[in-house]
Coordinates of C-alpha atoms in Angstrom, one line a residue:
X14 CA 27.5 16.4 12.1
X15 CA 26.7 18.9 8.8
X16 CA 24.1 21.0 8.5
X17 CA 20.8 20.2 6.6
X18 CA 21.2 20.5 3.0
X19 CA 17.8 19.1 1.7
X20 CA 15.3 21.3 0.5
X21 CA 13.8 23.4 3.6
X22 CA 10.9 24.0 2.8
X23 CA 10.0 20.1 3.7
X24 CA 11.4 21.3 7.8
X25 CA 8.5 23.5 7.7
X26 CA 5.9 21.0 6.5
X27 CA 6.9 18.5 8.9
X28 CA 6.5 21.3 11.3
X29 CA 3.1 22.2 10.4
X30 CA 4.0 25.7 10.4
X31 CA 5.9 28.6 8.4
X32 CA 9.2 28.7 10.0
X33 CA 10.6 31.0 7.6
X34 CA 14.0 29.6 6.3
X35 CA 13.3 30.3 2.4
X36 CA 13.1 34.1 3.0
X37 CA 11.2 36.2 0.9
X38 CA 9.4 33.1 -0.6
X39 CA 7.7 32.4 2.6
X40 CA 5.7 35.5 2.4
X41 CA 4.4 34.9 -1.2
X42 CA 1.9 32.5 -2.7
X43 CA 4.6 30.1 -3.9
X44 CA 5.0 28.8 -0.1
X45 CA 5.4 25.0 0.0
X46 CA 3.4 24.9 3.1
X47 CA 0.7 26.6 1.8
X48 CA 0.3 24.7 -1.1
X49 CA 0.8 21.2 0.8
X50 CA -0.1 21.3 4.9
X51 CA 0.3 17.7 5.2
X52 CA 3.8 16.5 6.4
X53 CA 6.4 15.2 3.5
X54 CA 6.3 11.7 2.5
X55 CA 5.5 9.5 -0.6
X56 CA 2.1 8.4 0.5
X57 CA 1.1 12.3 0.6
X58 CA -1.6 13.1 3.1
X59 CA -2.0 10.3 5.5
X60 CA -3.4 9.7 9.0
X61 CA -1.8 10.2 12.0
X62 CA -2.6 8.8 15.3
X63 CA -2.8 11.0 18.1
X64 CA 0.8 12.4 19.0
X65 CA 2.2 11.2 22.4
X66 CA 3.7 14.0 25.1
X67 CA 7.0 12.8 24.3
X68 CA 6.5 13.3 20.5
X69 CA 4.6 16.9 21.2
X70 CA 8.3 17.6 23.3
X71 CA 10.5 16.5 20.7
X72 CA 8.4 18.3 17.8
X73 CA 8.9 21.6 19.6
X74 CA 12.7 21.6 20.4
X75 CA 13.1 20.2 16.8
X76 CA 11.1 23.3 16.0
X77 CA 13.1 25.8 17.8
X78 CA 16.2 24.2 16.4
X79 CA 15.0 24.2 12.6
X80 CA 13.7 27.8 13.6
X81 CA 17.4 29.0 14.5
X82 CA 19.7 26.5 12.6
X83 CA 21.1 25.1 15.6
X84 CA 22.2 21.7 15.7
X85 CA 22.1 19.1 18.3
X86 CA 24.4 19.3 20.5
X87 CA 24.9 23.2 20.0
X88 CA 20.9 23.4 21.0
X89 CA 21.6 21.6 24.1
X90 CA 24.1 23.8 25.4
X91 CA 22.0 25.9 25.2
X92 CA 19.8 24.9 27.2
X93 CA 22.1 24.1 29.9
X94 CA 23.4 27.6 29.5
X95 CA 19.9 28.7 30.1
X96 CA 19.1 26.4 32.9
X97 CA 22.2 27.7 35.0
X98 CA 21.2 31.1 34.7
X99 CA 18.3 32.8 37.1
X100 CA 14.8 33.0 35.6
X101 CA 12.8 31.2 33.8
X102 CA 14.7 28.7 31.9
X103 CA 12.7 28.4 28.7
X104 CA 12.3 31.9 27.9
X105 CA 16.1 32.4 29.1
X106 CA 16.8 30.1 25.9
X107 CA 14.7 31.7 23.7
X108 CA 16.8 34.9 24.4
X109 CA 20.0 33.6 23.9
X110 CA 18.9 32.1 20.4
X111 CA 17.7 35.9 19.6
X112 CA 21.0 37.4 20.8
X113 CA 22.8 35.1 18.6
X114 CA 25.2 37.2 15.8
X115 CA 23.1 35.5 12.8
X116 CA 19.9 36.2 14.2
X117 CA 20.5 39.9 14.8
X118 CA 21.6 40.2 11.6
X119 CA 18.3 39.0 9.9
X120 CA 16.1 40.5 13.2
X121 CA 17.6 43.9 11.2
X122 CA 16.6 43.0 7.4
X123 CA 19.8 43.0 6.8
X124 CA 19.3 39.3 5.5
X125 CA 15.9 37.8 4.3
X126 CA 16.2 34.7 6.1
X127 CA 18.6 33.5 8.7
X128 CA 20.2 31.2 6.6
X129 CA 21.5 34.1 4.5
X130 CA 22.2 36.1 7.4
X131 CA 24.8 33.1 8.7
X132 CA 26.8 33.9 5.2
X133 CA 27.2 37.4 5.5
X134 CA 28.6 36.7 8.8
X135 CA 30.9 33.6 8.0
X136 CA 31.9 35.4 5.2
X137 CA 33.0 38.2 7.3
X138 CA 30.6 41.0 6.1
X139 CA 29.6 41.9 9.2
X140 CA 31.3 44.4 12.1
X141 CA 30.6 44.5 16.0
X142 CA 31.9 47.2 17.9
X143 CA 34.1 48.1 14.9
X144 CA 35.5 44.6 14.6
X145 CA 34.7 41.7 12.5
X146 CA 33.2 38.8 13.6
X147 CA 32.5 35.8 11.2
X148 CA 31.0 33.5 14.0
X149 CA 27.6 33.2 13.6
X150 CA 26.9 32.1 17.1
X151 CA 28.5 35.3 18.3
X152 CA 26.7 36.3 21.4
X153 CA 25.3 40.3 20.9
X154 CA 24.5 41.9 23.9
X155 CA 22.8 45.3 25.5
X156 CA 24.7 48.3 23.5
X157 CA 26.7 46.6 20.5
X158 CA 26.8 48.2 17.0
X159 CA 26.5 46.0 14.1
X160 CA 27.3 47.3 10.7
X161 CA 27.8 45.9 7.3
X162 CA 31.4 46.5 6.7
X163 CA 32.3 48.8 4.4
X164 CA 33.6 46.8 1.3
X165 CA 30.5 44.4 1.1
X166 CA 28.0 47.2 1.0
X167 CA 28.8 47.4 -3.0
X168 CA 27.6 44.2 -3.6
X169 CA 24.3 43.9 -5.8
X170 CA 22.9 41.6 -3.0
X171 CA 23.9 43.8 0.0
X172 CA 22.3 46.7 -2.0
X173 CA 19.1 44.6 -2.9
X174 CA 18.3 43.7 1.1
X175 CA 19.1 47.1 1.7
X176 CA 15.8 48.1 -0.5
X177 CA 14.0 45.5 1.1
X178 CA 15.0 46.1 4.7
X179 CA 13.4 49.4 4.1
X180 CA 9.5 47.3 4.5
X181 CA 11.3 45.3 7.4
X182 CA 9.7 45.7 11.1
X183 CA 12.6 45.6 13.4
X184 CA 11.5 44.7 16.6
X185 CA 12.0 46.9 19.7
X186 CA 14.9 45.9 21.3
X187 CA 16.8 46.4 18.1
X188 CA 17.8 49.9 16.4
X189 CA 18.7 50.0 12.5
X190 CA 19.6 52.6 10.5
X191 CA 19.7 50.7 7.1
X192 CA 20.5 53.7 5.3
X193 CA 24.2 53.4 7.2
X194 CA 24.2 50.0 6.8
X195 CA 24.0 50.3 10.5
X196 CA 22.4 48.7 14.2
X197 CA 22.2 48.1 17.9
X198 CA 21.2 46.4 20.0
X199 CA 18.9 48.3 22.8
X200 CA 18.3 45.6 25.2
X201 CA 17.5 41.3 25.4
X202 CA 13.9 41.3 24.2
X203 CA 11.3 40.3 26.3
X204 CA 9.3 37.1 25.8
X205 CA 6.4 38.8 24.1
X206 CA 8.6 40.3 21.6
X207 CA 10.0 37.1 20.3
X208 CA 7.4 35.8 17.5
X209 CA 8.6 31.8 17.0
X210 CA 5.6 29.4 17.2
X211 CA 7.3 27.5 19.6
X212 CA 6.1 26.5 23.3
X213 CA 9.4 26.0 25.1
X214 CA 8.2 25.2 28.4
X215 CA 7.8 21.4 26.0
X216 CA 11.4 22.0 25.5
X217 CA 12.2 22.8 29.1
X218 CA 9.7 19.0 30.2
X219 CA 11.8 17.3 27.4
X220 CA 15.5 17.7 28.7
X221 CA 14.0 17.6 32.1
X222 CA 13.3 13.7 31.6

């Protein structure tokens, strides 16, 4: 199954919220959902009946996956990753879609969107512990280093989200030096600290059918 190729911003219409996939764009004026809050379709705004638990379930892992740029069946082993572990299991999820390579990479500014953070790493721009990875579903965990390696920092675009970054708020279980190109990971963040409009305990009801 391939990725989505369409246009993205139509993911976060259908979503009803800003899911942030066009990166810098989705902070400006020019936003698609913005502009247009109904969901895409050639009638333009219609009415919709009342949504049904099983569509409120499906509408929030669909969420999370657009959110992350996961796909199906990567998504769901997730999940069961997340269910065999101790705690709770949708918040266990969450973190594990945090900790993933691509993620941490844009968490840092040193992408605008995560999208553009899964290039630099499949494109092999980006270092752990000294070594390059170019999996973007690399797992980080408590202590790693991720740098921007050194041959790809002299590219215009690497040097333009390096400007940028400088505005970014990294959150607090991250450390970045964007001056070095550089960052670690403190610790798996805490529920609280990870900002996607998503309810997963919807998710967690959904595979639970």
């Amino acid at each position: 199954m391939a990725r989505y190729q369409g246009p993205v911003c139509r993911l976060c219409r259908r979503e009803g919220s800003k899911l942030f996939l066009k990166g810098e764009r989705c902070h400006t004026d020019k936003c698609a959902i913005d502009r247009k809050s109904y969901v895409p379709g050639q009638h333009g705004p219609t009415r919709r009946g009342k949504q049904s638990e099983y569509g409120m379930q499906l509408r929030e892992k669909q969420k999370a996956r657009r959110i992350y740029g996961v796909l199906e069946n990567q998504f769901r082993k997730y999940f069961k990753e997340a269910d065999r572990k101790k705690g709770i299991t949708g918040e266990t999820l969450l973190q594990l879609l945090e900790t993933r390579l691509d993620n941490v990479v844009y968490r840092v500014g040193f992408a605008s969107s995560r999208d553009e953070a899964r290039q630099l790493v499949n494109h092999g721009h980006i270092i752990v512990n000294g070594r390059r990875v170019d999996v973007s579903s690399f797992e980080v965990k408590p202590g790693d280093e991720i740098t921007i390696r050194e041959k790809s920092r002299n590219i215009p675009r690497v040097q333009e989200l390096k400007e940028l970054a400088e505005g970014h708020k990294v959150p607090e279980w991250l450390e970045a030096d964007h001056e070095n190109y550089s960052a670690k990971m403190v610790r798996v963040p805490a529920r609280e600290e990870i900002d996607v409009p998503v309810e997963e305990h919807l998710i967690v009801e959904l595979y639970s059918r």
